[in-house]
GROMACS .gro file of C-alpha atoms in nm:
model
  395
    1UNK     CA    1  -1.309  -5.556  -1.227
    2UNK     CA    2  -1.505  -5.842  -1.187
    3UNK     CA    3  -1.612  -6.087  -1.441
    4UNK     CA    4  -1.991  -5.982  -1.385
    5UNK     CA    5  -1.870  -5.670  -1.412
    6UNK     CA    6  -1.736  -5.694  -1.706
    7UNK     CA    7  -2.042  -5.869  -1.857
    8UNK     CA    8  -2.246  -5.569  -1.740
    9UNK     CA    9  -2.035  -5.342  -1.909
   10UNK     CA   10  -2.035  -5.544  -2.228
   11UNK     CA   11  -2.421  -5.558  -2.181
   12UNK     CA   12  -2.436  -5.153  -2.186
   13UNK     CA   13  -2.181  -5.131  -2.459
   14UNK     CA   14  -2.428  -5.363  -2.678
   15UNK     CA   15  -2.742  -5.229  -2.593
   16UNK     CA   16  -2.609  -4.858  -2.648
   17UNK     CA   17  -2.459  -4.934  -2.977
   18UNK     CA   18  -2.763  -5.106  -3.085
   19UNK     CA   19  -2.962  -4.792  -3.041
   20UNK     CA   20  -2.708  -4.600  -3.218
   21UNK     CA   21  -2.685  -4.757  -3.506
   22UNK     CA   22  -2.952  -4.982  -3.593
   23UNK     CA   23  -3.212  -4.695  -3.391
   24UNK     CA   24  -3.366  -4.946  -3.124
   25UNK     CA   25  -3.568  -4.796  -2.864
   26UNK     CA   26  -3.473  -4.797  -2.492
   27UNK     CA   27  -3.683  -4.786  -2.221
   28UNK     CA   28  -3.895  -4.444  -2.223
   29UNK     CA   29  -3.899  -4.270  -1.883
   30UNK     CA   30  -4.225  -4.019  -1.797
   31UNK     CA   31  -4.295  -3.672  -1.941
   32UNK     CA   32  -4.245  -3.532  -1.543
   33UNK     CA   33  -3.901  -3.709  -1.528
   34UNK     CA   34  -3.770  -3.579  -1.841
   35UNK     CA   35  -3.912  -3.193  -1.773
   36UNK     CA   36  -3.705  -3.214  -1.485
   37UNK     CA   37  -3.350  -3.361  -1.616
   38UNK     CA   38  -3.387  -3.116  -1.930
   39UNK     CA   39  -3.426  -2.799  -1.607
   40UNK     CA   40  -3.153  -2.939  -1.435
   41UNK     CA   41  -2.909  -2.974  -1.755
   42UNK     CA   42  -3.024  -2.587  -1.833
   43UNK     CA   43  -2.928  -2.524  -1.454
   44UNK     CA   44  -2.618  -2.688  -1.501
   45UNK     CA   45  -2.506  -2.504  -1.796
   46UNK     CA   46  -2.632  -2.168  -1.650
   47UNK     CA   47  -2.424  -2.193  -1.299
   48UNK     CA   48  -2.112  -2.247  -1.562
   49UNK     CA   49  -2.156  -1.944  -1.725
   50UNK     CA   50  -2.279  -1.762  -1.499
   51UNK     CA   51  -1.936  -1.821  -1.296
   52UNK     CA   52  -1.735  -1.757  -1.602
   53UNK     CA   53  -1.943  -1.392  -1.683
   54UNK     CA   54  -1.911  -1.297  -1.362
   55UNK     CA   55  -1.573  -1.293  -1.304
   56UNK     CA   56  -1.556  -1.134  -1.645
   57UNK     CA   57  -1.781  -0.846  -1.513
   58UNK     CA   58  -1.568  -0.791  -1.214
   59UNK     CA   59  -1.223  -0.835  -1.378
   60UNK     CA   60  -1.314  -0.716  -1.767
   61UNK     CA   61  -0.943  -0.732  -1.890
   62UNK     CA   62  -0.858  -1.077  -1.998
   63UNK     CA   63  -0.455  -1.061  -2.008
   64UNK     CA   64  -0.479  -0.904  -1.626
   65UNK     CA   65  -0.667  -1.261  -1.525
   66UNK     CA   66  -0.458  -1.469  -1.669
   67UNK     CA   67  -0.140  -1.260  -1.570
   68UNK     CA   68  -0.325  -1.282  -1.182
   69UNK     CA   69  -0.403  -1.637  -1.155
   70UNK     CA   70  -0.041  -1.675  -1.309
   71UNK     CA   71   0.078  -1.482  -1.025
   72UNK     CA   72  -0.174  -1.645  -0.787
   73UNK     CA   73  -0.041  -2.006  -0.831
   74UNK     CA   74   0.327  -1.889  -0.806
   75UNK     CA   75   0.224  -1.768  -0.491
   76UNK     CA   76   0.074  -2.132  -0.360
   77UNK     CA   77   0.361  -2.288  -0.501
   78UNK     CA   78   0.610  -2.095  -0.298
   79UNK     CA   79   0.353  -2.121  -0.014
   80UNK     CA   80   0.307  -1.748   0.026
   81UNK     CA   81  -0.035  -1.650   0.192
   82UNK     CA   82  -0.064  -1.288   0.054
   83UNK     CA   83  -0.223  -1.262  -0.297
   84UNK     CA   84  -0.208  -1.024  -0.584
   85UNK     CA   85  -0.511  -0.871  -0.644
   86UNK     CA   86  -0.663  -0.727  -0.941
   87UNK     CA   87  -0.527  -0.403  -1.101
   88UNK     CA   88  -0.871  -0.157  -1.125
   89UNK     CA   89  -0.931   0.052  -1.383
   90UNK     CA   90  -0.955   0.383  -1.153
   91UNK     CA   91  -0.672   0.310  -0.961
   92UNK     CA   92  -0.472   0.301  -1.281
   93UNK     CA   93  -0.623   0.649  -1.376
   94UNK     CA   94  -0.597   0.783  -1.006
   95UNK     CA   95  -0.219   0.698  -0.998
   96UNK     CA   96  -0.170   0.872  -1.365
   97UNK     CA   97  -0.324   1.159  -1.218
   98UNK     CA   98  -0.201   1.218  -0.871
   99UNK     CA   99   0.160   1.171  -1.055
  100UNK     CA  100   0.123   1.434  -1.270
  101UNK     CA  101  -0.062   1.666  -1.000
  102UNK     CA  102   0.230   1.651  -0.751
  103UNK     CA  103   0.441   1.738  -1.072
  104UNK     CA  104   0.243   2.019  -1.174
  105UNK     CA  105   0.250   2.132  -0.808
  106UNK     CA  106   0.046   2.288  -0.545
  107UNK     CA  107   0.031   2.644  -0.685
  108UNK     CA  108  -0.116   2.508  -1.055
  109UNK     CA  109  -0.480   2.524  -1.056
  110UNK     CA  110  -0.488   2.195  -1.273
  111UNK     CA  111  -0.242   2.011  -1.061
  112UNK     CA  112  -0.432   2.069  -0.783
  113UNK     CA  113  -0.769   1.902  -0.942
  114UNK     CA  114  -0.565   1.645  -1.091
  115UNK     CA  115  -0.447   1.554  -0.740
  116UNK     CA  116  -0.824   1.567  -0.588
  117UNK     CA  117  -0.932   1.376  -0.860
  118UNK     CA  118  -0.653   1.108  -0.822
  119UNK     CA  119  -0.716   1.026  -0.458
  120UNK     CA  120  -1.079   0.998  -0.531
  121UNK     CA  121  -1.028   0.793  -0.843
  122UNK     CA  122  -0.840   0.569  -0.561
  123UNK     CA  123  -1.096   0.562  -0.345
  124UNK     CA  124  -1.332   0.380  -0.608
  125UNK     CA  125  -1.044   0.161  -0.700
  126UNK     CA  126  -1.071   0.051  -0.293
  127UNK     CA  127  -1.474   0.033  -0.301
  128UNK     CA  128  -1.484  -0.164  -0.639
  129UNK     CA  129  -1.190  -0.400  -0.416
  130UNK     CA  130  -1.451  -0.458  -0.195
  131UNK     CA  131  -1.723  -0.473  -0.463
  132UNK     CA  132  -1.490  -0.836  -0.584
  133UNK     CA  133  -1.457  -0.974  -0.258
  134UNK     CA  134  -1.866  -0.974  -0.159
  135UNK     CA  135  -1.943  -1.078  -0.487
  136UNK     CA  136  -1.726  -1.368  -0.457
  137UNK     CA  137  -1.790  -1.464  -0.100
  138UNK     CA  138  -2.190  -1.441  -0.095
  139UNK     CA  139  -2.223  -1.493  -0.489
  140UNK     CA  140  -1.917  -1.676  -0.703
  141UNK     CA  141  -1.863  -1.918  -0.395
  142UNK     CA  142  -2.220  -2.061  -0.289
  143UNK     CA  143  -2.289  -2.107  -0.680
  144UNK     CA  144  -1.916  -2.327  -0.671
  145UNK     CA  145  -2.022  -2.483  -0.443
  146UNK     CA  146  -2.367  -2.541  -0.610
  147UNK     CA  147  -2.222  -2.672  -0.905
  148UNK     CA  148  -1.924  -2.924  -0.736
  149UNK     CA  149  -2.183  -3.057  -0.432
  150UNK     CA  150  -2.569  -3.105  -0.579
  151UNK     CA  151  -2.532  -3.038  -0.910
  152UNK     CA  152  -2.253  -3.339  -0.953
  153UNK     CA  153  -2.467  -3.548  -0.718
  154UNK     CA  154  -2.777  -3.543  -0.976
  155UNK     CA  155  -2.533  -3.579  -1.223
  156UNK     CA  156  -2.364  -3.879  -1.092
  157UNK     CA  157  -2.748  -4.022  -1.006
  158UNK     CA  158  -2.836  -3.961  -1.390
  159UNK     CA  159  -2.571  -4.113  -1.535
  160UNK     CA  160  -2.598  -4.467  -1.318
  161UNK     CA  161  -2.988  -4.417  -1.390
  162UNK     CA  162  -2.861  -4.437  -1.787
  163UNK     CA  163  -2.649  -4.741  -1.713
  164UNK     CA  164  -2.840  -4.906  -1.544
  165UNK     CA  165  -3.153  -4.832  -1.760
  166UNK     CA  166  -2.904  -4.985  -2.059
  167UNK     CA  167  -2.809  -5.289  -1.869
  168UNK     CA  168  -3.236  -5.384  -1.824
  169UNK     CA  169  -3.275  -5.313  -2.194
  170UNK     CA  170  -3.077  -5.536  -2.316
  171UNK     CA  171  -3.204  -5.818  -2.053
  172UNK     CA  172  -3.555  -5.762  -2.141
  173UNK     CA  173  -3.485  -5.795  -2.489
  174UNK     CA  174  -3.292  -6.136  -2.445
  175UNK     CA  175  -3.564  -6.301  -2.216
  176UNK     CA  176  -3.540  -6.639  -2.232
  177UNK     CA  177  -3.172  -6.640  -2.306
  178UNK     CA  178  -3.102  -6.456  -1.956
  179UNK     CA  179  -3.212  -6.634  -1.678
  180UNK     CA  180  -3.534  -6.416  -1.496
  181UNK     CA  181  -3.361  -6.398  -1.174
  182UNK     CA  182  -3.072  -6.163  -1.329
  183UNK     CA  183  -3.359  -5.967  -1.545
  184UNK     CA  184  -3.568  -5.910  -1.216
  185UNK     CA  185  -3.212  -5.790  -1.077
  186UNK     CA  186  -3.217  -5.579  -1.342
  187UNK     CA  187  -3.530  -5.417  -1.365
  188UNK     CA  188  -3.509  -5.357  -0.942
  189UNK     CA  189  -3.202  -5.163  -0.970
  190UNK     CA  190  -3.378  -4.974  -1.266
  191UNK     CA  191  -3.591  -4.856  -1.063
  192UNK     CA  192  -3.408  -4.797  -0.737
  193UNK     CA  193  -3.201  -4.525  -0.992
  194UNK     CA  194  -3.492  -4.400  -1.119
  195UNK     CA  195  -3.610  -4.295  -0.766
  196UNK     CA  196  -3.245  -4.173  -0.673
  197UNK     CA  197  -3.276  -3.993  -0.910
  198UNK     CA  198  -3.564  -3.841  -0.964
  199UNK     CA  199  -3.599  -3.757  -0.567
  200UNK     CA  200  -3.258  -3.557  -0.596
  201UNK     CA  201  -3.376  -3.356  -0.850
  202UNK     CA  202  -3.725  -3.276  -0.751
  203UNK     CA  203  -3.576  -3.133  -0.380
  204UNK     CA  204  -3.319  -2.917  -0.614
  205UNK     CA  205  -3.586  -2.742  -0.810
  206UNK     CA  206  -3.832  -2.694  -0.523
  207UNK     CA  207  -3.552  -2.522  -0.332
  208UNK     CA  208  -3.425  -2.294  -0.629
  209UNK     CA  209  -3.515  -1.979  -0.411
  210UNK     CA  210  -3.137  -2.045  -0.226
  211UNK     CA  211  -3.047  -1.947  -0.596
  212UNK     CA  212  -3.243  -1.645  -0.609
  213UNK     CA  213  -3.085  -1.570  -0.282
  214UNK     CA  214  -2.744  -1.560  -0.415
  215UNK     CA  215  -2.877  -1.313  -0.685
  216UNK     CA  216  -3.006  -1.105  -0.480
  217UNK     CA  217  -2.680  -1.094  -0.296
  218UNK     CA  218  -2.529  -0.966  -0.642
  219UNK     CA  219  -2.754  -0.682  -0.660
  220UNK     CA  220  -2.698  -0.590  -0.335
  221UNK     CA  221  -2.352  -0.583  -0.387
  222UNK     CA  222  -2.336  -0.373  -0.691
  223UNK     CA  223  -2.580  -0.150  -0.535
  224UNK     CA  224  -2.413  -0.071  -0.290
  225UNK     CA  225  -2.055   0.010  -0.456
  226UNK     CA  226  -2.254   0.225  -0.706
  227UNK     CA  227  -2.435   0.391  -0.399
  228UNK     CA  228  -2.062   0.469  -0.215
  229UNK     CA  229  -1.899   0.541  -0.626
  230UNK     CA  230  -2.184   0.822  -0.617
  231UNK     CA  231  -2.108   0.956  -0.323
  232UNK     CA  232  -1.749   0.988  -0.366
  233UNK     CA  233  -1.813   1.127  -0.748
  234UNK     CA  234  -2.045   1.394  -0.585
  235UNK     CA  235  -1.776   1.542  -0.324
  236UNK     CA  236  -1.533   1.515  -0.633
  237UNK     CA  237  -1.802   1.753  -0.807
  238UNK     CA  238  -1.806   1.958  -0.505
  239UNK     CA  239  -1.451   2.042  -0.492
  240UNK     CA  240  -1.411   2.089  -0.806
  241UNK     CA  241  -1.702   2.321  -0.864
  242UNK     CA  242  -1.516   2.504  -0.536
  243UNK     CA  243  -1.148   2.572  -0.709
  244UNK     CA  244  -1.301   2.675  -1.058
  245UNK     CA  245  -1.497   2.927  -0.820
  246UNK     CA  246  -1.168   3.007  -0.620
  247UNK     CA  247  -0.975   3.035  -0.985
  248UNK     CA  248  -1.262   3.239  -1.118
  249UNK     CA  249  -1.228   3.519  -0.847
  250UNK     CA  250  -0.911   3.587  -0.767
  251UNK     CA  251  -0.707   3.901  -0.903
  252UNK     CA  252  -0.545   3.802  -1.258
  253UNK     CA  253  -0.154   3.873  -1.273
  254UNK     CA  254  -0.035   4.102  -1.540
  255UNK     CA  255   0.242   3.941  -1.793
  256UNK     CA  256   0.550   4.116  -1.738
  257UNK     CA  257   0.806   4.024  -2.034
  258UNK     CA  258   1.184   4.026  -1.921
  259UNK     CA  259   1.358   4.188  -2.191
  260UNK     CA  260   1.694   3.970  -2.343
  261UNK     CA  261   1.889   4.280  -2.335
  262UNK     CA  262   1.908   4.306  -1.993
  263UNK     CA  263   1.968   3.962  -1.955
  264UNK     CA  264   2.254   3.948  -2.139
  265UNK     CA  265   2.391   4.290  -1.949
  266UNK     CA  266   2.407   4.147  -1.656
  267UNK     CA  267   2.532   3.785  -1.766
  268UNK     CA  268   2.840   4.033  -1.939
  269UNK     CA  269   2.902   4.193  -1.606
  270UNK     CA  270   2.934   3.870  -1.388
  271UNK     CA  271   3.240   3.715  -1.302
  272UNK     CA  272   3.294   3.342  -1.220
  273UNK     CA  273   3.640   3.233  -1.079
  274UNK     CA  274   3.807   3.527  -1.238
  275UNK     CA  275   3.667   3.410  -1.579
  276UNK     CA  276   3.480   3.694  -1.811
  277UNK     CA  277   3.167   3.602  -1.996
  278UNK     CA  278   3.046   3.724  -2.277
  279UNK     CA  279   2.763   3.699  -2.564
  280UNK     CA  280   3.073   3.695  -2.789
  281UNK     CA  281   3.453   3.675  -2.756
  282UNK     CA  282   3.649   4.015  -2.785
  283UNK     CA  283   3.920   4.071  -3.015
  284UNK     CA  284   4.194   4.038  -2.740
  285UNK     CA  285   4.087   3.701  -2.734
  286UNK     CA  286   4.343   3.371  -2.774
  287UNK     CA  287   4.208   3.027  -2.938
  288UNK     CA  288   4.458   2.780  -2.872
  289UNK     CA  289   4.385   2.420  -2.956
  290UNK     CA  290   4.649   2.143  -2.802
  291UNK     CA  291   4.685   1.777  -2.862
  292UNK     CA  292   4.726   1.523  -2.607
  293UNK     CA  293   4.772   1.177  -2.625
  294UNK     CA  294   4.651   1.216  -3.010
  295UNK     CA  295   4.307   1.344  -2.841
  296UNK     CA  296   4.167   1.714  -2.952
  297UNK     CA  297   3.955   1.825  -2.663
  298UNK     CA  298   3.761   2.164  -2.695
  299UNK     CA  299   3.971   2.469  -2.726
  300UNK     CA  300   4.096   2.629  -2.416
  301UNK     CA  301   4.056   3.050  -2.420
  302UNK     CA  302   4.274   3.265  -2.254
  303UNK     CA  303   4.093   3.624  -2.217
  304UNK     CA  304   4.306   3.956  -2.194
  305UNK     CA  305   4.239   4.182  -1.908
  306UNK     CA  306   4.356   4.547  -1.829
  307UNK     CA  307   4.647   4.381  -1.595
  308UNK     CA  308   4.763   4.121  -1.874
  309UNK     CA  309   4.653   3.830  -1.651
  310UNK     CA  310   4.592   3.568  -1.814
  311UNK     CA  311   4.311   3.307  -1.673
  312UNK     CA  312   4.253   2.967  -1.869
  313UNK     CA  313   3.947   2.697  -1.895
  314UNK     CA  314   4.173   2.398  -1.779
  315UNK     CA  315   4.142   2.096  -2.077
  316UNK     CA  316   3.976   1.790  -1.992
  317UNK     CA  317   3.826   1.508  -2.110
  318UNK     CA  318   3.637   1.152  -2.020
  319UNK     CA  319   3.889   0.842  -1.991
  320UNK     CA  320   3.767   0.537  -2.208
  321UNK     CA  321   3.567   0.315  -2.004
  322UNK     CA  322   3.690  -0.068  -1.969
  323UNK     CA  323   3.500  -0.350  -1.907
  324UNK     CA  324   3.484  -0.704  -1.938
  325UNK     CA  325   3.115  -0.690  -2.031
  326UNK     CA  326   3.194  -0.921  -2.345
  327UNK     CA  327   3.349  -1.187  -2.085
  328UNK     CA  328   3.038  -1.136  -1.881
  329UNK     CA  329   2.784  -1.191  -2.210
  330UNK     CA  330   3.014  -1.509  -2.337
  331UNK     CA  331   2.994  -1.606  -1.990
  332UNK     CA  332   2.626  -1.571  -1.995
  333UNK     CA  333   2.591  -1.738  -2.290
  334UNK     CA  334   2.730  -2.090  -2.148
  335UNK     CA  335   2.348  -2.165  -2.006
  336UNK     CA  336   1.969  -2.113  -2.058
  337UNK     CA  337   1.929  -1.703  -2.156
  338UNK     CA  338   1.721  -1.450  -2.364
  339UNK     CA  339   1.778  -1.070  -2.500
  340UNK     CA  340   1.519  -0.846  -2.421
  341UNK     CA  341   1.316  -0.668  -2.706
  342UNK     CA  342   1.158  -0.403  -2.466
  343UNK     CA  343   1.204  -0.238  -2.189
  344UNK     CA  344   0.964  -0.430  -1.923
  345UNK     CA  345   0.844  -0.221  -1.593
  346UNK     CA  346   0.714  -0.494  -1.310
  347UNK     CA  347   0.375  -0.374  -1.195
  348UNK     CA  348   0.381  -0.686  -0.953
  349UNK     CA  349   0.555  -0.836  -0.655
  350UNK     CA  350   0.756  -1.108  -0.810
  351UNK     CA  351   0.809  -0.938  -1.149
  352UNK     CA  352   1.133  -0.908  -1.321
  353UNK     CA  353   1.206  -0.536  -1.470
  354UNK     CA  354   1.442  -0.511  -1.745
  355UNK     CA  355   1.567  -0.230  -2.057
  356UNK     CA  356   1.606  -0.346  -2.408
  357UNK     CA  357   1.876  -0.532  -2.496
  358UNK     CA  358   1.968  -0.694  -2.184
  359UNK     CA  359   2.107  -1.081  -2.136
  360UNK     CA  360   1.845  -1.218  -1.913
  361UNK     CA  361   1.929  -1.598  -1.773
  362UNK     CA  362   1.628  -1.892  -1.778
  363UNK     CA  363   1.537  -2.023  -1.500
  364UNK     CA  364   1.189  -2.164  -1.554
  365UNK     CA  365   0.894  -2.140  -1.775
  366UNK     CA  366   0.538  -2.091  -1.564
  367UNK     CA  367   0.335  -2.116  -1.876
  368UNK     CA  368   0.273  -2.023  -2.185
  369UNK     CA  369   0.324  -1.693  -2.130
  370UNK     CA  370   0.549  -1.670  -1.854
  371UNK     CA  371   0.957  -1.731  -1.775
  372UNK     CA  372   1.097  -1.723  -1.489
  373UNK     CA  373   1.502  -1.548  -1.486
  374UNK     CA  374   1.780  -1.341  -1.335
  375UNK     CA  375   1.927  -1.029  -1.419
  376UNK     CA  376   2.181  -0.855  -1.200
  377UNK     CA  377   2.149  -1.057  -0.901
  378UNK     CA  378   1.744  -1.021  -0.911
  379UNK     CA  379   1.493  -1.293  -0.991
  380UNK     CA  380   1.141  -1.282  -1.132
  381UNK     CA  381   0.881  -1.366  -1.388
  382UNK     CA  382   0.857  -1.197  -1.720
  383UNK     CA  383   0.668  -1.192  -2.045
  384UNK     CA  384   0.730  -1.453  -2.314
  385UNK     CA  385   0.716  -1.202  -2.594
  386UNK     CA  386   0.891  -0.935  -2.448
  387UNK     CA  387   1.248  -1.126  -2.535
  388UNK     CA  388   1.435  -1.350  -2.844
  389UNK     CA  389   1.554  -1.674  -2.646
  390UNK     CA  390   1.915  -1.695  -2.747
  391UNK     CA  391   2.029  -2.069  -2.549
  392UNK     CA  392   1.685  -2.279  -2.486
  393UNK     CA  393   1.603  -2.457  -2.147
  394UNK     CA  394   1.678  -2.824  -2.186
  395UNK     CA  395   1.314  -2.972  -2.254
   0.00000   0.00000   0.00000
């Protein structure tokens, strides 16, 4: 900086602390001016948080945003085009339900709704997909753009209005001292600000219809993904209405109770590799219990027949595992790792899944929130408070 620069600056810093503290008045600007710079600082503040409310509208669940712009950046890091979009609401629901319908299968009643009701539940998960997408294109972007292009503009012309308003302040004040061609400077440059200024902001507010605009293209928005939500809840109606009909009118089946008597007569009767069964063993019956190897596996029963053959349950048991799993852990334990306090499913392409009590190895840390490991040859990102770091990453 130059040294009139820096006298300039010094002037400012004077003039501004002299109305701070000793309360000296600066240079009043008109009523018109000031109506206008205290709209555009309520604009300002508005397009802020009206970005901020939006987005929380759209995407209410605060630990989903963070974990999707976590995911988001990852993703421009590595340089990967496809993005991770927003987990809904109904398509959570709608997967919970078409799960348990295709479990319940096709010949339950209930299964069957649950599985109608699923797909539909999907279906607003895709419309309130599109829903985010409009809103951001035709609402969350122009007001971005709003708020980075004319809003900063005014900004920028307010604050060099203020600086320069400071600067002419102090001159006018110290007339005499300053020579008049530098206060003359001053009080031009005033004024060219002022008009900067206050031109910039007067074509802002007279155009503030491109703002209504963009609210209008909100409404029309959520209009129309409550418009296709109804339409899809009122075939969902439909069909349901239908199978309570359907399960209303056809013939009821009569409970038939299978007696345990029978059941147990016919489980004596069958044979299975020459081997009798029975509810309980007969009196010709031989317990013999060996030892082998200093192991006592279950008793092995011979059973008498009519022709003295004898048929036995052949004795078996599981060998002790080996492994060099401690090796492996020690091993593990040489570099940056963790232990995992719950079990973690990934809901997410690049998420790491994991049980309890497994030796994950550090990678990275994303964020706050966020590592980045291996376990069993896989890499991925994880929760920070889903594990006890056992070795640190070097800081």
């Amino acid at each position: 900086m130059s040294v009139a620069g820096l006298k300039k600056q010094f002037h400012k810093a004077s003039q501004l602390l002299s109305e701070k503290i000793s309360g000296a008045e600066g240079t009043k600007l008109d009523e018109d001016f000031m109506e206008m710079e205290r709209k555009i600082e309520v604009t300002n503040k508005s397009v802020f948080d009206l970005l901020s409310k939006t987005t929380e509208y759209l995407q209410p669940n605060p630990a989903s945003r963070a974990k999707l712009n976590m995911l988001n950046t990852v993703s421009k890091i590595r340089g990967q085009v496809k993005t991770t979009g927003y987990p809904q609401t109904e398509g959570l629901l709608g997967d919970c339900m078409l799960r348990y319908g295709h479990e319940l299968g096709e010949d339950s009643v209930f299964g069957g709704a649950l599985v109608e009701m699923g797909e539909a539940m999907r279906q607003m998960a895709d419309v309130k997909d599109s829903l985010d997408i409009n809103v951001k294109q035709n609402f969350i972007d122009p007001l971005q753009t709003l708020q980075d292009k004319d809003l900063k503009e005014i900004t920028h012309h307010l604050k060099k209005l203020e600086g320069r308003r400071l600067d002419f302040d102090y001159k006018k004040k110290r007339q005499g001292k300053i020579p008049d061609e530098e206060v003359r400077q001053a009080v031009e440059k005033f004024e060219e600000s002022k008009e900067l200024a206050e031109r910039s902001m007067f074509n802002f507010l007279e155009n503030d219809v491109e703002q209504v605009t963009q609210l209008s293209a909100l409404i029309e928005a959520a209009v129309d993904y409550h418009r296709q939500s109804s339409e899809i809840l009122e075939e969902l109606s439909g069909q349901l209405q239908r199978r309570i009909s359907e399960a209303s009118s056809r013939p009821k089946r009569e409970f038939k109770p299978k007696s345990i008597r029978s059941s147990l007569e016919t489980l004596d009767n069958s044979q299975h590799n020459g081997l009798s069964y029975s509810s309980s063993f007969k009196s010709t019956d031989i317990e013999i219990n060996h030892t082998v190897n200093g192991k006592t596996p279950s008793p092995c029963v011979f059973t008498s027949h009519p022709a003295d053959h004898i048929t036995s349950v052949p004795l078996s048991w599981p060998e002790s595992p080996t492994t060099n799993g401690f090796d492996h852990q020690t091993e593990m334990l040489d570099q940056p790792c963790c232990r995992s306090l719950y079990d973690f499913e990934p809901e997410n392409e690049g998420e790491l899944g994991f049980k309890e009590g497994d030796i994950i190895i550090l990678t990275n840390q994303i964020d706050d929130n966020w590592y980045e490991g291996m376990i069993h040859g896989e890499s991925g990102f994880f929760p920070i408070n889903y594990v006890e770091v056992i070795v640190p990453l070097p800081q």
